[in-house]
Coordinates of C-alpha atoms and ligand atoms in Angstrom, one line a residue:
M206 CA 0.0 0.1 -0.1
T207 CA 1.1 3.6 -1.0
A208 CA 0.7 6.8 0.6
T209 CA -1.5 7.7 -2.2
A210 CA -4.2 4.7 -1.4
P211 CA -7.6 6.2 -0.6
R212 CA -7.5 7.2 2.9
E213 CA -11.0 5.5 4.0
E214 CA -9.6 2.0 2.6
R215 CA -7.2 2.1 5.8
L216 CA -9.4 3.9 8.3
W217 CA -12.2 1.6 7.7
S218 CA -13.5 -1.5 6.8
R219 CA -16.8 -3.2 6.1
C220 CA -18.1 -6.1 8.2
A221 CA -18.8 -9.3 5.7
G222 CA -21.5 -10.5 7.8
C223 CA -23.6 -7.7 8.8
A224 CA -22.1 -4.9 6.3
S225 CA -21.7 -2.2 9.1
L226 CA -18.6 0.2 8.5
L227 CA -16.6 -0.6 11.1
Y228 CA -13.5 1.7 12.6
R229 CA -10.2 -0.5 11.6
K230 CA -8.6 0.1 14.7
R231 CA -11.2 -0.8 16.4
L232 CA -12.0 -3.9 14.7
R233 CA -8.3 -4.7 15.0
R234 CA -8.2 -4.2 18.9
N235 CA -11.4 -6.7 18.6
L236 CA -9.1 -9.2 16.8
D237 CA -10.9 -8.8 13.6
V238 CA -13.9 -10.0 15.1
C239 CA -17.1 -7.6 13.9
P240 CA -18.0 -5.7 17.3
E241 CA -21.4 -5.6 16.1
C242 CA -22.5 -9.1 14.8
G243 CA -19.5 -11.1 16.0
T244 CA -18.4 -12.3 12.5
H245 CA -14.7 -13.4 12.7
A246 CA -13.0 -11.9 9.7
R247 CA -10.5 -14.2 7.9
L248 CA -6.9 -13.4 8.7
G249 CA -3.5 -13.6 7.0
A250 CA -1.0 -15.8 8.4
P251 CA 1.0 -13.4 9.8
D252 CA -2.1 -11.8 12.0
R253 CA -3.1 -15.0 13.1
L254 CA 0.1 -15.6 14.6
R255 CA 0.5 -12.3 16.3
Q256 CA -2.9 -13.2 18.1
L257 CA -1.9 -16.8 18.8
V258 CA 1.7 -17.2 20.0
D259 CA 3.3 -15.3 22.9
P260 CA 4.6 -11.6 21.6
G261 CA 8.1 -12.1 20.4
S262 CA 8.4 -15.7 20.8
F263 CA 7.8 -16.8 17.2
R264 CA 10.7 -18.0 15.1
P265 CA 10.2 -18.5 11.5
L266 CA 11.2 -21.7 9.4
P267 CA 13.0 -21.5 6.1
D268 CA 10.0 -20.8 3.7
R269 CA 12.3 -20.5 0.3
L270 CA 12.2 -23.7 -1.6
P271 CA 13.5 -24.4 -5.3
E272 CA 11.0 -23.2 -7.3
A273 CA 8.6 -26.0 -9.1
D274 CA 6.4 -26.1 -11.9
P275 CA 6.1 -29.8 -12.2
I276 CA 3.6 -30.4 -14.7
A277 CA 4.2 -26.6 -16.5
F278 CA 0.6 -25.6 -16.1
V279 CA -1.0 -22.9 -17.8
D280 CA -4.6 -21.8 -18.1
V281 CA -5.1 -18.4 -19.1
L282 CA -1.8 -17.8 -17.2
P283 CA 1.0 -19.7 -16.7
Y284 CA 1.1 -21.1 -13.1
P285 CA 4.5 -18.9 -12.1
H286 CA 2.8 -15.8 -13.2
R287 CA 0.2 -16.6 -10.5
L288 CA 2.7 -17.5 -8.0
S289 CA 4.3 -14.3 -8.6
A290 CA 1.1 -12.4 -8.0
A291 CA 0.1 -14.0 -5.1
R292 CA 3.6 -13.3 -3.6
A293 CA 3.7 -9.7 -4.6
S294 CA 0.1 -9.3 -3.2
T295 CA 0.9 -11.1 0.4
G296 CA 4.5 -10.5 0.9
L297 CA 4.5 -14.2 1.3
A298 CA 6.7 -16.9 0.0
E299 CA 3.8 -19.5 0.1
A300 CA 0.4 -20.5 1.3
V301 CA 1.9 -21.5 4.6
V302 CA 4.0 -19.8 7.4
C303 CA 5.9 -22.1 10.0
G304 CA 7.5 -21.5 12.7
T305 CA 8.3 -22.3 16.3
A306 CA 6.8 -20.5 19.6
T307 CA 5.4 -20.4 22.6
I308 CA 1.7 -20.4 23.6
G309 CA 0.9 -19.7 26.9
G310 CA 4.7 -20.4 27.7
H311 CA 4.3 -23.7 25.9
P312 CA 6.8 -24.4 23.1
A313 CA 5.1 -25.7 19.9
V314 CA 5.8 -26.2 16.2
L315 CA 3.0 -23.8 14.3
A316 CA 2.2 -24.4 10.5
V317 CA -0.3 -21.2 9.5
M318 CA -1.9 -21.5 6.1
D319 CA -2.9 -18.1 4.5
F320 CA -6.1 -18.3 2.1
R321 CA -5.1 -15.2 0.2
F322 CA -2.2 -17.0 -1.2
L323 CA -3.8 -19.0 -4.0
G324 CA -6.7 -19.7 -1.8
G325 CA -4.4 -21.4 0.6
S326 CA -4.0 -24.2 -2.0
L327 CA -1.8 -27.5 -0.8
G328 CA 1.0 -27.6 -3.7
C329 CA 4.1 -29.4 -3.2
A330 CA 5.8 -26.3 -1.6
V331 CA 3.2 -26.2 1.2
G332 CA 3.4 -30.2 1.6
E333 CA 6.9 -29.6 2.3
L334 CA 6.9 -27.0 4.5
I335 CA 4.1 -28.7 6.5
T336 CA 6.2 -32.0 6.9
R337 CA 9.3 -29.9 7.4
A338 CA 7.3 -28.5 10.4
A339 CA 6.0 -31.9 11.7
E340 CA 9.8 -33.2 11.3
R341 CA 11.0 -30.2 13.5
A342 CA 8.1 -30.9 16.0
L343 CA 9.3 -34.5 16.2
D344 CA 13.2 -33.6 17.0
D345 CA 12.0 -30.8 19.5
R346 CA 9.5 -33.4 20.9
V347 CA 6.9 -30.5 20.9
P348 CA 3.3 -30.4 19.9
L349 CA 2.2 -29.4 16.4
I350 CA -0.4 -26.8 15.6
L351 CA -1.8 -26.5 12.4
V352 CA -4.0 -23.5 11.5
T353 CA -5.6 -24.5 8.3
A354 CA -7.3 -22.4 5.7
S355 CA -7.8 -23.8 2.2
G356 CA -9.9 -24.7 -0.8
G357 CA -7.8 -27.6 -1.3
A358 CA -5.1 -29.3 -3.3
R359 CA -3.5 -26.9 -5.8
M360 CA -4.6 -27.9 -9.2
Q361 CA -1.6 -26.3 -11.0
E362 CA 0.5 -28.9 -9.6
G363 CA -1.7 -32.1 -10.6
A364 CA -1.7 -35.0 -9.1
L365 CA 1.7 -33.8 -7.2
S366 CA -0.4 -31.9 -5.3
L367 CA -2.5 -35.1 -4.3
M368 CA 0.3 -36.4 -2.9
Q369 CA 1.0 -34.0 -0.5
M370 CA -2.0 -35.3 1.7
A371 CA -0.6 -38.3 2.1
T372 CA 3.3 -37.1 2.9
I373 CA 1.7 -34.6 5.6
S374 CA -0.1 -37.4 7.2
Q375 CA 2.6 -39.5 6.8
A376 CA 4.5 -37.2 9.2
I377 CA 1.5 -36.4 11.6
A378 CA 1.8 -40.3 12.2
A379 CA 5.4 -40.4 13.3
L380 CA 4.2 -37.6 15.9
R381 CA 1.2 -39.9 17.0
E382 CA 3.6 -42.8 17.3
A383 CA 5.9 -40.5 19.4
G384 CA 3.1 -39.7 21.7
L385 CA 3.2 -35.8 20.4
L386 CA 0.0 -34.1 20.3
T387 CA -1.3 -32.7 16.9
V388 CA -3.8 -30.0 16.8
S389 CA -5.4 -28.5 13.8
V390 CA -7.4 -25.1 14.0
L391 CA -10.1 -25.3 11.2
T392 CA -10.4 -21.5 10.0
D393 CA -12.9 -20.5 7.3
P394 CA -12.9 -21.7 5.1
T395 CA -11.1 -25.4 5.0
Y396 CA -12.2 -27.9 2.4
G397 CA -11.2 -30.3 -0.4
G398 CA -7.5 -32.5 0.4
V399 CA -6.7 -30.5 3.1
A400 CA -9.8 -31.4 4.8
A401 CA -9.6 -34.7 3.8
S402 CA -6.1 -34.8 5.4
F403 CA -4.2 -32.9 8.0
A404 CA -7.2 -30.8 9.0
T405 CA -8.8 -34.0 10.4
N406 CA -6.4 -36.5 11.5
T407 CA -4.6 -34.7 14.4
D408 CA -5.7 -35.8 17.7
L409 CA -7.5 -32.8 18.6
V410 CA -9.9 -30.8 16.0
L411 CA -10.7 -27.2 16.8
A412 CA -13.1 -25.1 15.1
E413 CA -13.1 -21.3 15.2
S414 CA -16.1 -19.8 15.7
G415 CA -18.0 -19.3 11.8
A416 CA -15.1 -21.6 10.2
R417 CA -16.8 -23.7 7.7
M418 CA -15.2 -27.3 6.8
G419 CA -16.3 -30.2 4.3
F420 CA -14.5 -32.4 1.7
A421 CA -17.2 -31.0 -0.9
G422 CA -18.0 -27.4 -1.5
P423 CA -21.5 -26.2 -0.8
R424 CA -21.7 -25.2 -4.5
V425 CA -20.5 -28.4 -5.8
I426 CA -22.9 -30.6 -3.4
R427 CA -25.9 -28.5 -4.9
Q428 CA -25.1 -29.3 -8.4
V429 CA -24.7 -32.8 -7.8
T430 CA -27.3 -33.4 -5.7
G431 CA -29.8 -30.4 -7.3
R432 CA -31.1 -29.9 -3.7
A433 CA -30.8 -27.1 -1.2
L434 CA -28.6 -27.4 1.6
P435 CA -29.6 -27.1 5.2
E436 CA -29.3 -24.0 7.2
G437 CA -25.7 -23.5 8.7
F438 CA -24.7 -26.6 6.5
Q439 CA -20.7 -27.3 7.0
T440 CA -20.2 -24.6 9.7
A441 CA -18.4 -25.0 12.9
D442 CA -21.6 -25.9 15.0
F443 CA -22.7 -28.1 12.4
L444 CA -19.4 -30.0 12.9
L445 CA -19.9 -30.1 16.7
R446 CA -23.3 -31.7 16.4
H447 CA -22.2 -34.4 13.7
G448 CA -19.0 -35.3 16.1
Q449 CA -16.4 -33.9 13.4
V450 CA -14.8 -31.4 15.8
D451 CA -13.7 -31.4 19.5
M452 CA -14.9 -28.0 20.1
V453 CA -16.0 -24.5 18.5
V454 CA -13.9 -21.7 20.1
Q455 CA -14.3 -18.2 19.8
R456 CA -11.2 -16.1 18.4
R457 CA -10.5 -14.3 21.6
S458 CA -10.7 -17.7 23.6
L459 CA -8.3 -19.3 20.9
R460 CA -5.3 -18.9 22.5
G461 CA -6.6 -19.7 25.9
R462 CA -7.7 -22.7 25.0
L463 CA -4.4 -24.3 23.6
T464 CA -2.7 -23.2 26.3
A465 CA -4.9 -25.5 28.3
L466 CA -4.7 -28.1 26.0
L467 CA -0.9 -28.1 25.7
A468 CA -0.5 -27.9 29.6
A469 CA -2.9 -30.8 29.6
T470 CA -1.2 -32.8 27.1
S471 CA 2.7 -31.7 27.8
A472 CA 2.1 -33.0 31.6
G473 CA 0.8 -36.3 30.2
R474 CA 4.4 -38.1 30.1
S475 CA 6.1 -36.5 33.1
A476 CA 2.9 -37.9 35.4
L477 CA 3.7 -41.2 34.5
L478 CA 7.5 -40.7 35.6
P479 CA 8.0 -41.7 39.2
V480 CA 8.5 -39.1 41.4
P481 CA 8.9 -39.1 45.1
R482 CA 5.6 -39.3 47.0
Q483 CA 4.7 -39.3 50.5
E484 CA 2.9 -42.5 50.4
P485 CA 5.0 -45.2 48.9
A486 CA 2.8 -47.4 46.6
P487 CA 1.5 -50.9 48.3
R488 CA 2.4 -52.8 45.5
R489 CA 1.4 -56.2 47.2
G490 CA -2.3 -55.0 47.8
R491 CA -3.0 -54.4 44.5
L492 CA -1.7 -58.0 42.5
A493 CA -5.0 -59.2 42.8
T494 CA -3.8 -62.9 42.7
D495 CA -5.8 -63.8 45.5
A496 CA -8.4 -62.2 47.9
P497 CA -10.1 -58.7 46.1
A498 CA -7.6 -56.2 46.7
V499 CA -8.8 -53.7 48.9
A500 CA -6.6 -51.4 49.4
P501 CA -6.5 -49.6 53.0
S502 CA -9.1 -46.6 52.6
T503 CA -8.5 -45.3 56.4
S504 CA -6.5 -42.5 54.6
V505 CA -9.2 -41.7 52.4
S506 CA -12.3 -41.3 54.4
P507 CA -13.2 -40.6 58.0
E508 CA -15.4 -43.6 58.1
P509 CA -14.2 -46.6 56.1
L510 CA -17.0 -48.9 55.4
V511 CA -14.6 -51.4 53.4
G512 CA -13.8 -53.0 56.8
G513 CA -16.1 -55.2 56.9
S514 CA -18.4 -54.2 59.7
A515 CA -19.3 -50.8 59.0
A516 CA -21.1 -52.2 55.6
P517 CA -24.7 -51.0 55.6
A518 CA -25.8 -55.0 54.7
A519 CA -28.9 -53.9 56.3
R520 CA -30.0 -51.6 53.6
D521 CA -32.4 -53.1 51.3
A522 CA -30.9 -53.9 47.6
W523 CA -34.0 -51.9 46.6
D524 CA -33.9 -48.9 48.5
T525 CA -30.1 -48.8 47.2
V526 CA -31.4 -49.0 43.7
R527 CA -33.6 -46.2 44.0
T528 CA -30.9 -43.8 45.7
A529 CA -28.5 -44.9 43.0
R530 CA -31.2 -43.2 40.4
H531 CA -32.1 -40.4 42.8
P532 CA -32.6 -37.3 40.4
G533 CA -30.5 -35.2 42.9
R534 CA -27.8 -37.5 42.6
P535 CA -24.4 -35.6 41.7
T536 CA -23.6 -36.2 37.9
T537 CA -20.7 -36.5 36.4
L538 CA -20.2 -33.1 35.2
D539 CA -21.1 -31.9 38.9
Y540 CA -18.2 -34.2 39.8
L541 CA -16.1 -32.8 36.9
D542 CA -16.7 -29.4 38.4
S543 CA -16.3 -30.4 42.4
V544 CA -13.7 -33.2 42.4
F545 CA -11.4 -31.9 39.4
D546 CA -10.4 -28.6 37.9
G547 CA -10.0 -27.1 34.8
F548 CA -12.1 -29.5 32.9
V549 CA -11.7 -28.8 28.6
E550 CA -14.3 -31.0 27.1
L551 CA -13.7 -33.0 24.1
H552 CA -16.6 -33.7 21.7
G553 CA -17.4 -36.2 19.0
D554 CA -16.5 -39.6 17.6
R555 CA -15.1 -37.9 14.0
L556 CA -17.6 -40.4 12.2
G557 CA -20.6 -38.4 12.5
G558 CA -22.1 -38.2 15.7
D559 CA -21.3 -36.5 19.3
C560 CA -23.6 -38.1 22.0
P561 CA -24.9 -36.3 24.8
A562 CA -24.9 -39.3 27.4
I563 CA -21.2 -39.4 27.3
V564 CA -18.9 -36.6 28.4
G565 CA -15.2 -36.3 28.2
G566 CA -12.3 -34.2 28.2
V567 CA -9.0 -33.5 29.9
A568 CA -8.7 -32.0 33.6
R569 CA -6.8 -31.5 36.7
L570 CA -7.3 -33.8 40.0
D571 CA -5.1 -32.3 42.6
G572 CA -2.7 -30.6 39.9
R573 CA -2.5 -34.1 37.9
H574 CA -3.7 -34.0 34.3
V575 CA -6.0 -36.7 33.7
M576 CA -8.5 -37.9 30.7
V577 CA -11.9 -38.1 32.6
I578 CA -14.8 -39.8 30.8
G579 CA -18.3 -40.3 32.1
H580 CA -21.7 -40.9 31.6
Q581 CA -23.8 -37.9 31.9
K582 CA -27.5 -38.0 33.3
G583 CA -29.2 -35.0 34.9
H584 CA -31.1 -33.7 37.5
T585 CA -34.6 -32.4 35.7
T586 CA -36.4 -34.3 32.9
A587 CA -35.2 -32.2 30.5
E588 CA -31.6 -32.4 31.1
L589 CA -32.2 -36.2 31.7
V590 CA -33.9 -36.0 28.0
A591 CA -31.3 -34.0 26.3
R592 CA -28.9 -36.5 28.1
N593 CA -30.9 -39.6 26.9
F594 CA -31.0 -40.6 30.2
G595 CA -27.4 -41.1 30.2
M596 CA -27.7 -43.9 27.7
A597 CA -24.7 -43.6 25.3
S598 CA -25.2 -44.1 21.5
P599 CA -22.4 -46.3 19.6
A600 CA -21.0 -42.6 18.9
G601 CA -20.9 -42.3 22.6
H602 CA -18.9 -45.3 22.8
R603 CA -16.7 -44.7 20.2
K604 CA -16.1 -41.0 21.4
A605 CA -15.1 -42.6 24.3
L606 CA -13.1 -45.1 22.7
R607 CA -11.1 -41.8 20.7
L608 CA -10.5 -40.1 24.3
M609 CA -9.0 -43.4 25.8
R610 CA -6.7 -43.8 22.5
L611 CA -5.6 -40.1 22.7
A612 CA -4.6 -40.6 26.8
A613 CA -2.8 -43.6 25.6
R614 CA -0.8 -41.9 23.3
L615 CA -0.1 -38.9 25.3
G616 CA 0.4 -40.5 28.7
L617 CA -2.5 -39.5 30.7
P618 CA -4.3 -41.5 33.1
V619 CA -7.7 -42.3 32.4
V620 CA -10.3 -42.0 35.3
T621 CA -14.0 -43.0 34.2
L622 CA -17.5 -42.1 35.9
V623 CA -20.2 -44.6 35.2
D624 CA -23.7 -43.8 35.7
T625 CA -25.9 -45.3 33.3
P626 CA -28.9 -47.3 33.1
G627 CA -27.4 -49.3 30.5
A628 CA -26.2 -48.5 26.6
D629 CA -28.9 -46.9 24.4
P630 CA -31.3 -49.7 23.1
G631 CA -32.8 -48.0 20.2
V632 CA -33.1 -49.1 16.3
G633 CA -30.6 -46.1 15.5
A634 CA -28.0 -47.4 18.1
E635 CA -28.5 -51.1 16.2
E636 CA -28.3 -49.7 12.8
Q637 CA -24.9 -48.1 14.0
G638 CA -23.4 -51.0 15.7
Q639 CA -23.9 -50.7 19.3
A640 CA -22.7 -54.0 20.2
A641 CA -19.6 -53.8 18.1
A642 CA -19.0 -50.1 19.7
I643 CA -19.3 -51.7 23.1
A644 CA -17.2 -54.6 22.5
E645 CA -14.3 -52.5 20.9
N646 CA -14.2 -50.2 24.2
I647 CA -13.9 -53.6 26.3
L648 CA -11.2 -54.9 24.2
T649 CA -9.0 -51.4 24.0
L650 CA -9.2 -51.0 27.7
T651 CA -7.9 -54.3 28.7
M652 CA -4.5 -53.1 26.5
L653 CA -4.4 -49.4 27.2
P654 CA -1.3 -48.8 28.2
T655 CA -2.3 -46.2 30.9
P656 CA -3.8 -46.1 34.0
V657 CA -7.4 -46.6 34.1
L658 CA -9.3 -46.0 37.1
A659 CA -13.2 -46.2 37.0
V660 CA -16.0 -45.4 40.0
I661 CA -19.2 -46.8 39.5
T662 CA -20.8 -43.4 40.8
G663 CA -24.9 -44.3 40.2
E664 CA -26.2 -46.9 38.0
G665 CA -23.7 -49.4 36.5
G666 CA -25.8 -50.8 34.0
S667 CA -24.8 -54.0 32.0
G668 CA -22.3 -53.5 29.0
G669 CA -22.8 -50.1 28.7
A670 CA -21.4 -49.7 32.1
L671 CA -18.6 -52.2 31.6
A672 CA -17.5 -50.5 28.3
L673 CA -16.2 -47.4 30.9
A674 CA -15.2 -50.3 33.5
V675 CA -12.5 -52.3 32.5
A676 CA -10.0 -50.6 34.7
D677 CA -7.0 -51.4 37.1
R678 CA -8.9 -50.1 39.8
V679 CA -12.6 -50.3 40.1
L680 CA -14.6 -48.1 42.8
M681 CA -18.0 -47.9 43.7
L682 CA -19.9 -45.2 45.7
E683 CA -21.6 -46.5 48.5
H684 CA -25.3 -46.4 47.2
A685 CA -24.3 -47.3 43.7
V686 CA -25.7 -50.5 42.1
Y687 CA -23.7 -52.5 39.2
S688 CA -25.4 -55.1 37.6
V689 CA -25.6 -57.6 34.3
I690 CA -29.3 -56.1 33.7
S691 CA -32.1 -53.7 35.4
P692 CA -33.7 -55.4 38.6
E693 CA -37.2 -54.4 36.4
G694 CA -35.6 -56.5 33.7
C695 CA -34.7 -59.3 35.2
A696 CA -38.4 -59.6 36.8
A697 CA -40.0 -59.4 33.7
I698 CA -37.9 -62.4 32.6
L699 CA -37.4 -64.7 35.4
W700 CA -40.5 -63.6 37.5
P701 CA -44.1 -63.6 36.6
D702 CA -43.8 -59.7 36.1
R703 CA -42.0 -56.4 36.9
S704 CA -43.3 -55.7 40.2
A705 CA -41.0 -58.6 41.3
A706 CA -38.1 -55.8 40.6
P707 CA -37.3 -55.9 44.6
Q708 CA -37.0 -59.1 45.0
A709 CA -34.9 -59.2 41.9
A710 CA -32.4 -56.3 43.2
R711 CA -31.9 -58.8 45.9
A712 CA -31.2 -61.7 44.0
L713 CA -28.9 -60.1 41.7
R714 CA -26.2 -59.2 44.0
L715 CA -25.8 -55.4 42.5
T716 CA -24.9 -53.5 45.9
A717 CA -21.3 -52.2 46.5
P718 CA -20.7 -54.6 49.5
D719 CA -22.0 -57.5 47.5
L720 CA -19.5 -56.7 44.5
C721 CA -16.8 -55.8 47.2
R722 CA -17.3 -59.4 48.4
L723 CA -17.5 -61.1 45.1
G724 CA -14.1 -59.1 44.1
V725 CA -16.2 -57.2 40.9
I726 CA -15.1 -54.1 42.5
D727 CA -11.8 -53.0 44.7
E728 CA -13.3 -50.3 47.2
I729 CA -16.4 -48.4 48.2
V730 CA -16.4 -44.8 48.5
P731 CA -18.5 -44.1 51.7
E732 CA -21.3 -41.3 51.1
P733 CA -22.4 -39.1 53.9
A734 CA -25.6 -40.0 55.1
P735 CA -28.1 -40.6 54.3
A736 CA -26.7 -40.5 50.7
A737 CA -24.5 -38.6 48.2
H738 CA -27.3 -36.4 47.2
D739 CA -27.9 -34.9 50.7
D740 CA -24.4 -33.7 50.6
P741 CA -22.8 -33.3 47.3
A742 CA -19.5 -31.4 48.5
E743 CA -18.6 -34.0 51.1
T744 CA -19.4 -36.8 48.5
A745 CA -17.1 -35.2 46.2
R746 CA -14.6 -34.6 48.8
R747 CA -14.3 -38.5 49.7
L748 CA -14.5 -39.2 45.8
R749 CA -11.5 -36.9 45.2
A750 CA -9.5 -38.4 48.1
A751 CA -10.2 -42.0 47.1
L752 CA -9.4 -41.3 43.5
L753 CA -6.0 -40.0 44.6
A754 CA -5.4 -42.9 46.8
N755 CA -6.0 -45.3 44.1
L756 CA -4.4 -43.1 41.3
L757 CA -1.3 -42.8 42.5
P758 CA 0.4 -46.0 42.9
L759 CA -0.8 -47.0 39.4
L760 CA 1.4 -43.5 38.2
D761 CA 4.5 -45.5 39.3
M762 CA 4.0 -48.9 37.1
P763 CA 5.1 -49.0 33.5
P764 CA 2.1 -49.7 31.3
A765 CA 3.1 -53.0 30.3
M766 CA 2.8 -54.2 34.1
L767 CA -0.4 -52.5 34.3
V768 CA -1.7 -54.3 31.5
R769 CA -0.6 -57.4 32.8
L770 CA -2.1 -57.1 36.0
R771 CA -5.2 -55.5 34.3
R772 CA -6.0 -58.9 32.8
Q773 CA -4.9 -60.9 35.9
R774 CA -7.6 -58.7 37.4
F775 CA -10.2 -59.8 35.1
R776 CA -9.1 -63.1 35.0
R777 CA -9.9 -64.3 38.3
F778 CA -13.5 -64.1 37.9
G779 CA -15.6 -67.4 37.2
A780 CA -15.0 -71.2 37.8
A781 CA -11.1 -71.2 38.9
R782 CA -12.3 -68.9 41.8
S783 CA -15.6 -69.6 43.2
G784 CA -14.5 -71.7 45.7
A785 CA -12.2 -68.5 47.0
R786 CA -15.0 -65.9 47.2
A787 CA -17.0 -66.9 50.2
G788 CA -13.8 -66.9 52.4
A789 CA -12.9 -63.5 50.9
R790 CA -13.9 -61.0 53.9
Ligands
ZN19 ZN1 -20.8 -7.4 11.5

């Protein structure tokens, strides 16, 4: 821009959303988000970097590569002319700017695309630069953050552009194997070959508010289908609803969110390293080679119930079932608020759905980062309906699976909170493979190379509960239940009618003391009298203490040993041990 440029152009700009004429400086201060309507204007790579990284921390990686016009492409202009024009108008060498920086003090390598440069298209040079950025992240053992803005692969370089999707994906795979976090931040627009590779095959996918992402663009889809597209098609909120992204983030929150995620995941590996603790791990107690391993919980609770005599055997099992289902009972989100800190929720199964009956994400437990996954019910009818009564769909189980695997890759322990009447029994769930989804979770948990701690907090209903409860240690709140079938279901099958549910509840041995005796659970977390919903704060305090007491010893164990012991734990059930059960207490 020269001094003769129209003054107005520099002082004012028009919002693409509401057409307001905005004072340029004011818009800038607002991170190029319209103060009138909230529309996020597109940002070039330099502006994006300024907003995202700690001031003065950015060190660019080399951006010059040998000139390439691999197929001597000419449309109305030769390709090299288009390249020169893009360089002149943007001041950039290519459609991506890569470098190292810190975000909230956490080191990372960034690759930020610029849509102004030939539509952010992915050509050989862009592919090479992003691949080198990924390799730098691998060398430095730091996370890779990709900010995408692209119409897709670069036509002018033919099939060689297509190959870049594979090249970059390969570099991302290497980071995955090394347990290093990859994050993509989708900005508007992200389409085609970029959407179908590194924009979505990263560990975490954040969508900036207002971003649109898809494989095919809306115009193409309209042409092919001849149909109007639904309102909000391919927008960030659409993507969230359909399980494609972990979260939608306003521009002003992006840096904070990235900081939280980098903090959580950089802590992962070190959380598994042995560090001196006040309490040495009582290894023998967890080997589970004989009687159910019940850790001494005197340090956990002021009134331990696991000692035996204090167990509330007098309470009727049916009463316990009703207590476990009490609408006031704390839910997973309540515990995320009261037991954990700094929860960042992650959404979606990446296959088409985000199940509201399962919530999950990274959080801190007494300063340690963990992955928390739990069933979510609700306190009111509206909440219960919105959460499908805590009955997870296949998408819910697949979201949980994705988060478990992510936790293992990053070295984060997994804490699950189980509270479900059972997996969603609907037609849609069957169509989408509910059985296989549960089966895959169970299988994955048997070999997950990171500590897994499960707590039955309310209802532990059947396979839907076990899908989150194949763990190194399984705890249970005092008035929770855990059962192969609901008492009503059992009564309907084995008794003359469902009114026999109370008898069925007694017969099923589904209370915490019963299951502790059977070795299905390892420890009972006592509830304040009369039950958790009467004093949620005290319940949270006790749950937190029990989680810490059980998790810390697991952190000292090498993953291979964890997996071996976990398998032994679940091998001990059945005929081989039936004689030993009675004497266990
Ligand atoms: Zn506006």
